[in-house]
């Protein structure tokens, strides 16, 4: 609304937080922030502290006939000292897909005063054909280890909403 680049606004706001700024800059760089996109697509960005880690996400989306399509999710995480990068990648991406499911399909309904969704068998999650290209990048860090699964979830709806707004 302020007609400012969303990345620059966040950089200014996070200037005193090197870990948050590090993931923000890495995600933006790897996503090609500022480079041209195909017609009808936009990018959104978000950064969060969660479970002792910092995560950032860039979402590339399009909207057609009122339906949001996510084409690409680029994540960066500073989770402290990394022991197994493959596990970090797997956990962050599964968290991102859970966030994508909640964003695109998440709905808890009630009937007769009770929640209708009891578990994942009746809670809609993204299907394989809806999964965007996923990229995960790890910021080298000597901080104490933090979480790697949950931090992938909260930036997804914000990044998607920011892309739709853009």
Short mmCIF file of N, CA and C in Angstrom, two decimals:
data_model
loop_
_atom_site.label_atom_id
_atom_site.label_comp_id
_atom_site.label_asym_id
_atom_site.label_seq_id
_atom_site.Cartn_x
_atom_site.Cartn_y
_atom_site.Cartn_z
N UNK A 1 0.83 -1.20 0.00
CA UNK A 1 0.00 0.00 0.00
C UNK A 1 0.87 1.25 0.00
N UNK A 2 2.07 1.14 0.57
CA UNK A 2 2.97 2.29 0.62
C UNK A 2 3.83 2.44 -0.61
N UNK A 3 3.58 1.60 -1.61
CA UNK A 3 4.32 1.63 -2.88
C UNK A 3 5.83 1.50 -2.67
N UNK A 4 6.20 0.67 -1.73
CA UNK A 4 7.60 0.39 -1.46
C UNK A 4 7.86 -1.09 -1.77
N UNK A 5 9.08 -1.39 -2.16
CA UNK A 5 9.45 -2.78 -2.40
C UNK A 5 9.34 -3.55 -1.08
N UNK A 6 8.58 -4.65 -1.05
CA UNK A 6 8.38 -5.40 0.20
C UNK A 6 9.70 -5.91 0.79
N UNK A 7 10.64 -6.28 -0.04
CA UNK A 7 11.93 -6.74 0.46
C UNK A 7 12.66 -5.60 1.16
N UNK A 8 12.66 -4.43 0.55
CA UNK A 8 13.37 -3.28 1.15
C UNK A 8 12.72 -2.86 2.47
N UNK A 9 11.41 -2.92 2.55
CA UNK A 9 10.71 -2.59 3.79
C UNK A 9 11.16 -3.54 4.89
N UNK A 10 11.19 -4.83 4.59
CA UNK A 10 11.60 -5.82 5.59
C UNK A 10 13.08 -5.66 5.96
N UNK A 11 13.91 -5.38 4.98
CA UNK A 11 15.33 -5.16 5.29
C UNK A 11 15.49 -4.00 6.29
N UNK A 12 14.76 -2.95 6.06
CA UNK A 12 14.85 -1.80 6.95
C UNK A 12 14.35 -2.17 8.36
N UNK A 13 13.23 -2.88 8.42
CA UNK A 13 12.66 -3.25 9.71
C UNK A 13 13.53 -4.25 10.47
N UNK A 14 14.27 -5.08 9.75
CA UNK A 14 15.08 -6.13 10.38
C UNK A 14 16.56 -5.80 10.47
N UNK A 15 16.90 -4.54 10.25
CA UNK A 15 18.31 -4.14 10.22
C UNK A 15 19.06 -4.54 11.50
N UNK A 16 18.40 -4.57 12.63
CA UNK A 16 19.04 -4.93 13.90
C UNK A 16 19.01 -6.41 14.22
N UNK A 17 18.53 -7.23 13.30
CA UNK A 17 18.41 -8.67 13.56
C UNK A 17 19.15 -9.43 12.45
N UNK A 18 20.44 -9.70 12.64
CA UNK A 18 21.23 -10.31 11.57
C UNK A 18 20.75 -11.69 11.12
N UNK A 19 20.20 -12.48 12.02
CA UNK A 19 19.72 -13.81 11.61
C UNK A 19 18.49 -13.70 10.72
N UNK A 20 17.54 -12.85 11.12
CA UNK A 20 16.34 -12.65 10.29
C UNK A 20 16.72 -12.04 8.95
N UNK A 21 17.60 -11.08 8.97
CA UNK A 21 18.04 -10.43 7.73
C UNK A 21 18.78 -11.41 6.83
N UNK A 22 19.55 -12.31 7.44
CA UNK A 22 20.28 -13.32 6.66
C UNK A 22 19.36 -14.25 5.88
N UNK A 23 18.31 -14.75 6.53
CA UNK A 23 17.39 -15.65 5.81
C UNK A 23 16.58 -14.89 4.78
N UNK A 24 16.20 -13.67 5.13
CA UNK A 24 15.44 -12.84 4.19
C UNK A 24 16.24 -12.61 2.92
N UNK A 25 17.49 -12.20 3.08
CA UNK A 25 18.34 -11.92 1.92
C UNK A 25 18.62 -13.17 1.09
N UNK A 26 18.86 -14.30 1.76
CA UNK A 26 19.14 -15.53 1.03
C UNK A 26 17.93 -16.00 0.23
N UNK A 27 16.76 -15.98 0.85
CA UNK A 27 15.54 -16.40 0.14
C UNK A 27 15.28 -15.48 -1.06
N UNK A 28 15.43 -14.17 -0.85
CA UNK A 28 15.18 -13.22 -1.95
C UNK A 28 16.18 -13.43 -3.08
N UNK A 29 17.44 -13.62 -2.73
CA UNK A 29 18.48 -13.83 -3.76
C UNK A 29 18.20 -15.09 -4.56
N UNK A 30 17.93 -16.19 -3.88
CA UNK A 30 17.71 -17.48 -4.55
C UNK A 30 16.42 -17.49 -5.37
N UNK A 31 15.45 -16.67 -4.98
CA UNK A 31 14.18 -16.59 -5.72
C UNK A 31 14.27 -15.63 -6.90
N UNK A 32 15.39 -14.90 -6.99
CA UNK A 32 15.53 -13.93 -8.07
C UNK A 32 14.68 -12.69 -7.86
N UNK A 33 14.54 -12.27 -6.60
CA UNK A 33 13.71 -11.11 -6.28
C UNK A 33 14.11 -9.94 -7.16
N UNK A 34 13.13 -9.31 -7.78
CA UNK A 34 13.38 -8.16 -8.63
C UNK A 34 13.56 -8.50 -10.10
N UNK A 35 13.78 -9.78 -10.40
CA UNK A 35 13.90 -10.17 -11.81
C UNK A 35 12.52 -10.34 -12.41
N UNK A 36 12.41 -10.22 -13.74
CA UNK A 36 11.09 -10.34 -14.38
C UNK A 36 10.47 -11.73 -14.19
N UNK A 37 9.17 -11.75 -14.13
CA UNK A 37 8.39 -12.99 -14.03
C UNK A 37 7.53 -13.15 -15.27
N UNK A 38 7.08 -14.38 -15.54
CA UNK A 38 6.11 -14.53 -16.63
C UNK A 38 4.86 -13.70 -16.37
N UNK A 39 4.21 -13.28 -17.42
CA UNK A 39 2.99 -12.46 -17.31
C UNK A 39 1.97 -13.17 -16.42
N UNK A 40 1.38 -12.41 -15.52
CA UNK A 40 0.34 -12.95 -14.64
C UNK A 40 0.86 -13.54 -13.34
N UNK A 41 2.17 -13.50 -13.12
CA UNK A 41 2.73 -14.03 -11.89
C UNK A 41 3.29 -12.90 -11.03
N UNK A 42 3.34 -13.17 -9.73
CA UNK A 42 3.91 -12.21 -8.78
C UNK A 42 4.60 -12.97 -7.66
N UNK A 43 5.47 -12.25 -6.96
CA UNK A 43 6.18 -12.82 -5.82
C UNK A 43 5.73 -12.13 -4.54
N UNK A 44 5.74 -12.91 -3.47
CA UNK A 44 5.52 -12.37 -2.13
C UNK A 44 6.59 -12.93 -1.22
N UNK A 45 6.86 -12.20 -0.13
CA UNK A 45 7.95 -12.61 0.76
C UNK A 45 7.49 -12.48 2.20
N UNK A 46 8.03 -13.36 3.06
CA UNK A 46 7.73 -13.33 4.49
C UNK A 46 8.92 -13.90 5.25
N UNK A 47 9.06 -13.47 6.49
CA UNK A 47 10.12 -13.98 7.36
C UNK A 47 9.55 -14.13 8.76
N UNK A 48 9.94 -15.21 9.46
CA UNK A 48 9.42 -15.47 10.81
C UNK A 48 10.51 -16.05 11.70
N UNK A 49 10.46 -15.70 12.99
CA UNK A 49 11.24 -16.44 13.98
C UNK A 49 10.33 -17.54 14.53
N UNK A 50 10.84 -18.75 14.62
CA UNK A 50 10.01 -19.85 15.12
C UNK A 50 10.89 -20.97 15.67
N UNK A 51 10.59 -21.40 16.88
CA UNK A 51 11.24 -22.56 17.48
C UNK A 51 12.76 -22.44 17.50
N UNK A 52 13.26 -21.25 17.80
CA UNK A 52 14.70 -21.04 17.90
C UNK A 52 15.39 -20.88 16.57
N UNK A 53 14.65 -20.80 15.49
CA UNK A 53 15.19 -20.65 14.14
C UNK A 53 14.57 -19.41 13.50
N UNK A 54 15.11 -19.04 12.35
CA UNK A 54 14.54 -17.98 11.52
C UNK A 54 14.32 -18.57 10.14
N UNK A 55 13.15 -18.34 9.58
CA UNK A 55 12.82 -18.86 8.25
C UNK A 55 12.24 -17.74 7.39
N UNK A 56 12.59 -17.77 6.12
CA UNK A 56 12.01 -16.83 5.16
C UNK A 56 11.50 -17.62 3.97
N UNK A 57 10.51 -17.07 3.31
CA UNK A 57 9.89 -17.75 2.18
C UNK A 57 9.53 -16.73 1.11
N UNK A 58 9.81 -17.10 -0.13
CA UNK A 58 9.33 -16.34 -1.28
C UNK A 58 8.38 -17.25 -2.03
N UNK A 59 7.16 -16.77 -2.28
CA UNK A 59 6.17 -17.52 -3.04
C UNK A 59 5.97 -16.84 -4.38
N UNK A 60 5.94 -17.66 -5.42
CA UNK A 60 5.63 -17.17 -6.77
C UNK A 60 4.28 -17.74 -7.14
N UNK A 61 3.30 -16.86 -7.40
CA UNK A 61 1.93 -17.30 -7.62
C UNK A 61 1.30 -16.64 -8.84
N UNK A 62 0.20 -17.23 -9.26
CA UNK A 62 -0.68 -16.61 -10.23
C UNK A 62 -2.11 -16.82 -9.74
N UNK A 63 -3.01 -16.00 -10.24
CA UNK A 63 -4.43 -16.14 -9.91
C UNK A 63 -5.21 -16.15 -11.21
N UNK A 64 -5.98 -17.20 -11.41
CA UNK A 64 -6.80 -17.32 -12.61
C UNK A 64 -8.21 -17.75 -12.19
N UNK A 65 -9.20 -16.98 -12.62
CA UNK A 65 -10.60 -17.27 -12.30
C UNK A 65 -10.80 -17.45 -10.80
N UNK A 66 -10.11 -16.63 -10.02
CA UNK A 66 -10.26 -16.67 -8.57
C UNK A 66 -9.49 -17.77 -7.87
N UNK A 67 -8.79 -18.61 -8.60
CA UNK A 67 -8.03 -19.70 -8.00
C UNK A 67 -6.55 -19.34 -7.93
N UNK A 68 -5.97 -19.54 -6.77
CA UNK A 68 -4.55 -19.27 -6.57
C UNK A 68 -3.75 -20.51 -6.95
N UNK A 69 -2.73 -20.30 -7.76
CA UNK A 69 -1.79 -21.38 -8.10
C UNK A 69 -0.41 -20.95 -7.63
N UNK A 70 0.21 -21.78 -6.81
CA UNK A 70 1.56 -21.51 -6.33
C UNK A 70 2.51 -22.28 -7.23
N UNK A 71 3.39 -21.56 -7.90
CA UNK A 71 4.32 -22.17 -8.85
C UNK A 71 5.65 -22.53 -8.21
N UNK A 72 6.05 -21.77 -7.18
CA UNK A 72 7.38 -21.95 -6.61
C UNK A 72 7.40 -21.42 -5.18
N UNK A 73 8.04 -22.17 -4.29
CA UNK A 73 8.30 -21.72 -2.92
C UNK A 73 9.79 -21.83 -2.67
N UNK A 74 10.42 -20.72 -2.37
CA UNK A 74 11.85 -20.69 -2.08
C UNK A 74 12.02 -20.36 -0.61
N UNK A 75 12.64 -21.27 0.13
CA UNK A 75 12.81 -21.11 1.57
C UNK A 75 14.27 -20.93 1.93
N UNK A 76 14.48 -20.19 3.00
CA UNK A 76 15.80 -20.10 3.61
C UNK A 76 15.61 -20.24 5.11
N UNK A 77 16.56 -20.91 5.75
CA UNK A 77 16.46 -21.12 7.19
C UNK A 77 17.81 -20.93 7.85
N UNK A 78 17.79 -20.31 9.01
CA UNK A 78 18.92 -20.29 9.92
C UNK A 78 18.44 -21.02 11.16
N UNK A 79 18.81 -22.28 11.24
CA UNK A 79 18.37 -23.12 12.35
C UNK A 79 19.53 -23.44 13.28
N UNK A 80 20.55 -22.59 13.23
CA UNK A 80 21.72 -22.85 14.06
C UNK A 80 22.60 -23.89 13.42
N UNK A 81 23.40 -24.54 14.25
CA UNK A 81 24.32 -25.57 13.78
C UNK A 81 23.54 -26.73 13.15
N UNK A 82 23.89 -27.06 11.90
CA UNK A 82 23.19 -28.12 11.17
C UNK A 82 24.02 -29.40 11.21
N UNK A 83 23.39 -30.47 11.65
CA UNK A 83 24.05 -31.77 11.70
C UNK A 83 23.80 -32.55 10.40
N UNK A 84 22.55 -32.52 9.91
CA UNK A 84 22.19 -33.28 8.72
C UNK A 84 21.37 -32.37 7.78
N UNK A 85 22.02 -31.77 6.78
CA UNK A 85 21.30 -30.86 5.87
C UNK A 85 20.12 -31.51 5.17
N UNK A 86 20.19 -32.79 4.88
CA UNK A 86 19.08 -33.48 4.21
C UNK A 86 17.82 -33.50 5.06
N UNK A 87 18.00 -33.70 6.36
CA UNK A 87 16.85 -33.70 7.26
C UNK A 87 16.27 -32.29 7.37
N UNK A 88 17.14 -31.28 7.42
CA UNK A 88 16.67 -29.89 7.49
C UNK A 88 15.81 -29.60 6.25
N UNK A 89 16.32 -29.97 5.08
CA UNK A 89 15.57 -29.74 3.84
C UNK A 89 14.23 -30.47 3.86
N UNK A 90 14.23 -31.73 4.22
CA UNK A 90 12.99 -32.51 4.25
C UNK A 90 11.97 -31.92 5.22
N UNK A 91 12.44 -31.57 6.40
CA UNK A 91 11.52 -31.03 7.41
C UNK A 91 10.97 -29.67 7.01
N UNK A 92 11.83 -28.80 6.50
CA UNK A 92 11.37 -27.47 6.10
C UNK A 92 10.37 -27.55 4.96
N UNK A 93 10.64 -28.42 3.99
CA UNK A 93 9.73 -28.55 2.85
C UNK A 93 8.41 -29.20 3.25
N UNK A 94 8.44 -30.16 4.15
CA UNK A 94 7.16 -30.75 4.58
C UNK A 94 6.36 -29.74 5.38
N UNK A 95 7.02 -28.92 6.18
CA UNK A 95 6.33 -27.84 6.88
C UNK A 95 5.72 -26.84 5.91
N UNK A 96 6.46 -26.54 4.84
CA UNK A 96 5.95 -25.62 3.82
C UNK A 96 4.72 -26.20 3.14
N UNK A 97 4.73 -27.50 2.85
CA UNK A 97 3.57 -28.11 2.21
C UNK A 97 2.36 -28.16 3.15
N UNK A 98 2.62 -28.33 4.45
CA UNK A 98 1.52 -28.25 5.40
C UNK A 98 0.94 -26.84 5.42
N UNK A 99 1.82 -25.83 5.38
CA UNK A 99 1.36 -24.44 5.31
C UNK A 99 0.61 -24.15 4.03
N UNK A 100 1.06 -24.74 2.93
CA UNK A 100 0.37 -24.57 1.64
C UNK A 100 -1.02 -25.21 1.70
N UNK A 101 -1.11 -26.39 2.31
CA UNK A 101 -2.41 -27.06 2.47
C UNK A 101 -3.36 -26.20 3.28
N UNK A 102 -2.86 -25.65 4.39
CA UNK A 102 -3.71 -24.81 5.24
C UNK A 102 -4.14 -23.55 4.49
N UNK A 103 -3.24 -22.99 3.70
CA UNK A 103 -3.54 -21.76 2.99
C UNK A 103 -4.57 -21.97 1.89
N UNK A 104 -4.39 -23.01 1.10
CA UNK A 104 -5.27 -23.25 -0.05
C UNK A 104 -6.55 -24.00 0.30
N UNK A 105 -6.48 -24.88 1.29
CA UNK A 105 -7.63 -25.77 1.54
C UNK A 105 -8.09 -25.82 2.99
N UNK A 106 -7.32 -25.20 3.89
CA UNK A 106 -7.59 -25.37 5.31
C UNK A 106 -8.96 -24.87 5.73
N UNK A 107 -9.69 -25.75 6.29
CA UNK A 107 -11.01 -25.40 6.80
C UNK A 107 -11.38 -26.41 7.87
N UNK A 108 -11.76 -25.90 9.01
CA UNK A 108 -12.28 -26.74 10.08
C UNK A 108 -13.77 -26.41 10.18
N UNK A 109 -14.60 -27.42 10.02
CA UNK A 109 -16.04 -27.21 10.06
C UNK A 109 -16.64 -27.90 11.28
N UNK A 110 -17.80 -27.41 11.66
CA UNK A 110 -18.49 -27.94 12.83
C UNK A 110 -19.88 -28.42 12.44
N UNK A 111 -20.30 -29.48 13.08
CA UNK A 111 -21.66 -30.00 12.87
C UNK A 111 -22.15 -30.51 14.23
N UNK A 112 -23.30 -30.02 14.62
CA UNK A 112 -23.84 -30.43 15.91
C UNK A 112 -22.93 -30.07 17.07
N UNK A 113 -22.18 -28.98 16.92
CA UNK A 113 -21.28 -28.55 17.99
C UNK A 113 -19.96 -29.29 18.06
N UNK A 114 -19.70 -30.16 17.07
CA UNK A 114 -18.45 -30.93 17.08
C UNK A 114 -17.66 -30.67 15.81
N UNK A 115 -16.35 -30.72 15.94
CA UNK A 115 -15.47 -30.58 14.79
C UNK A 115 -15.63 -31.81 13.91
N UNK A 116 -15.80 -31.58 12.59
CA UNK A 116 -15.99 -32.70 11.67
C UNK A 116 -14.69 -33.37 11.25
N UNK A 117 -13.60 -32.63 11.27
CA UNK A 117 -12.32 -33.19 10.85
C UNK A 117 -11.61 -33.78 12.07
N UNK A 118 -11.46 -35.08 12.08
CA UNK A 118 -10.84 -35.74 13.23
C UNK A 118 -9.35 -35.94 13.07
N UNK A 119 -8.89 -36.05 11.82
CA UNK A 119 -7.47 -36.27 11.57
C UNK A 119 -7.23 -36.05 10.09
N UNK A 120 -6.06 -36.43 9.60
CA UNK A 120 -5.70 -36.14 8.23
C UNK A 120 -6.51 -36.92 7.19
N UNK A 121 -7.21 -37.94 7.58
CA UNK A 121 -8.03 -38.67 6.61
C UNK A 121 -9.23 -37.85 6.13
N UNK A 122 -9.63 -36.84 6.91
CA UNK A 122 -10.73 -35.99 6.46
C UNK A 122 -10.40 -34.50 6.55
N UNK A 123 -9.11 -34.19 6.44
CA UNK A 123 -8.63 -32.81 6.37
C UNK A 123 -7.86 -32.68 5.06
N UNK A 124 -8.31 -31.82 4.19
CA UNK A 124 -7.76 -31.69 2.83
C UNK A 124 -6.32 -31.16 2.86
N UNK A 125 -5.41 -31.89 2.26
CA UNK A 125 -4.03 -31.46 2.08
C UNK A 125 -3.75 -31.38 0.58
N UNK A 126 -2.67 -30.66 0.21
CA UNK A 126 -2.37 -30.53 -1.21
C UNK A 126 -2.08 -31.89 -1.82
N UNK A 127 -2.49 -32.03 -3.06
CA UNK A 127 -2.22 -33.25 -3.83
C UNK A 127 -0.94 -33.05 -4.63
N UNK A 128 -0.38 -34.11 -5.13
CA UNK A 128 0.90 -34.02 -5.83
C UNK A 128 0.86 -33.02 -6.98
N UNK A 129 -0.25 -32.96 -7.71
CA UNK A 129 -0.32 -32.03 -8.84
C UNK A 129 -0.38 -30.56 -8.41
N UNK A 130 -0.61 -30.32 -7.12
CA UNK A 130 -0.65 -28.95 -6.60
C UNK A 130 0.67 -28.50 -5.98
N UNK A 131 1.61 -29.42 -5.84
CA UNK A 131 2.88 -29.10 -5.18
C UNK A 131 3.75 -28.27 -6.12
N UNK A 132 4.16 -27.09 -5.66
CA UNK A 132 5.00 -26.24 -6.49
C UNK A 132 6.45 -26.71 -6.46
N UNK A 133 7.27 -26.06 -7.26
CA UNK A 133 8.70 -26.30 -7.19
C UNK A 133 9.15 -25.81 -5.81
N UNK A 134 9.88 -26.65 -5.08
CA UNK A 134 10.35 -26.31 -3.75
C UNK A 134 11.87 -26.17 -3.76
N UNK A 135 12.36 -25.11 -3.14
CA UNK A 135 13.80 -24.91 -3.00
C UNK A 135 14.08 -24.54 -1.56
N UNK A 136 15.09 -25.15 -0.99
CA UNK A 136 15.46 -24.87 0.39
C UNK A 136 16.93 -24.51 0.46
N UNK A 137 17.23 -23.45 1.19
CA UNK A 137 18.61 -22.98 1.34
C UNK A 137 18.88 -22.77 2.83
N UNK A 138 20.05 -23.22 3.26
CA UNK A 138 20.42 -23.16 4.67
C UNK A 138 21.50 -22.11 4.87
N UNK A 139 21.26 -21.21 5.82
CA UNK A 139 22.26 -20.21 6.18
C UNK A 139 23.27 -20.88 7.11
N UNK A 140 24.55 -20.86 6.77
CA UNK A 140 25.56 -21.41 7.70
C UNK A 140 25.52 -20.64 9.02
N UNK A 141 25.51 -21.38 10.12
CA UNK A 141 25.35 -20.73 11.42
C UNK A 141 26.07 -21.53 12.50
N UNK A 142 26.52 -20.84 13.52
CA UNK A 142 27.13 -21.50 14.68
C UNK A 142 26.24 -21.35 15.91
N UNK A 143 25.03 -20.83 15.71
CA UNK A 143 24.08 -20.70 16.82
C UNK A 143 23.64 -22.08 17.30
N UNK A 144 23.04 -22.13 18.48
CA UNK A 144 22.49 -23.39 18.99
C UNK A 144 21.43 -23.90 18.03
N UNK A 145 21.33 -25.23 17.87
CA UNK A 145 20.32 -25.78 16.95
C UNK A 145 18.90 -25.39 17.36
N UNK A 146 18.07 -25.09 16.36
CA UNK A 146 16.67 -24.77 16.57
C UNK A 146 15.80 -25.73 15.79
N UNK A 147 14.52 -25.45 15.74
CA UNK A 147 13.57 -26.30 15.03
C UNK A 147 13.72 -26.18 13.52
N UNK A 148 13.33 -27.24 12.80
CA UNK A 148 13.43 -27.23 11.34
C UNK A 148 12.15 -27.66 10.63
N UNK A 149 11.19 -28.22 11.32
CA UNK A 149 9.94 -28.62 10.67
C UNK A 149 8.91 -27.52 10.75
N UNK A 150 8.60 -27.10 11.96
CA UNK A 150 7.57 -26.09 12.17
C UNK A 150 7.89 -24.75 11.53
N UNK A 151 9.14 -24.28 11.51
CA UNK A 151 9.41 -22.96 10.92
C UNK A 151 9.07 -22.85 9.43
N UNK A 152 8.89 -23.96 8.75
CA UNK A 152 8.51 -23.92 7.34
C UNK A 152 7.04 -23.60 7.11
N UNK A 153 6.23 -23.70 8.15
CA UNK A 153 4.79 -23.50 7.99
C UNK A 153 4.34 -22.04 8.03
N UNK A 154 4.69 -21.26 9.05
CA UNK A 154 4.09 -19.92 9.17
C UNK A 154 4.41 -18.91 8.08
N UNK A 155 5.56 -18.97 7.39
CA UNK A 155 5.75 -17.94 6.36
C UNK A 155 4.95 -18.19 5.08
N UNK A 156 4.43 -19.39 4.90
CA UNK A 156 3.74 -19.72 3.64
C UNK A 156 2.50 -18.86 3.40
N UNK A 157 1.53 -18.81 4.33
CA UNK A 157 0.34 -18.01 4.03
C UNK A 157 0.66 -16.53 3.84
N UNK A 158 1.63 -16.01 4.60
CA UNK A 158 1.99 -14.60 4.46
C UNK A 158 2.64 -14.34 3.10
N UNK A 159 3.56 -15.21 2.68
CA UNK A 159 4.22 -15.03 1.39
C UNK A 159 3.22 -15.13 0.24
N UNK A 160 2.30 -16.09 0.33
CA UNK A 160 1.27 -16.24 -0.71
C UNK A 160 0.35 -15.02 -0.74
N UNK A 161 -0.10 -14.58 0.44
CA UNK A 161 -0.98 -13.41 0.49
C UNK A 161 -0.28 -12.18 -0.07
N UNK A 162 0.99 -12.02 0.25
CA UNK A 162 1.75 -10.87 -0.28
C UNK A 162 1.90 -10.96 -1.80
N UNK A 163 2.08 -12.17 -2.32
CA UNK A 163 2.18 -12.34 -3.78
C UNK A 163 0.83 -12.03 -4.45
N UNK A 164 -0.25 -12.50 -3.86
CA UNK A 164 -1.58 -12.21 -4.43
C UNK A 164 -1.82 -10.71 -4.41
N UNK A 165 -1.45 -10.04 -3.33
CA UNK A 165 -1.60 -8.59 -3.27
C UNK A 165 -0.78 -7.91 -4.37
N UNK A 166 0.44 -8.41 -4.58
CA UNK A 166 1.32 -7.83 -5.61
C UNK A 166 0.72 -8.02 -6.99
#
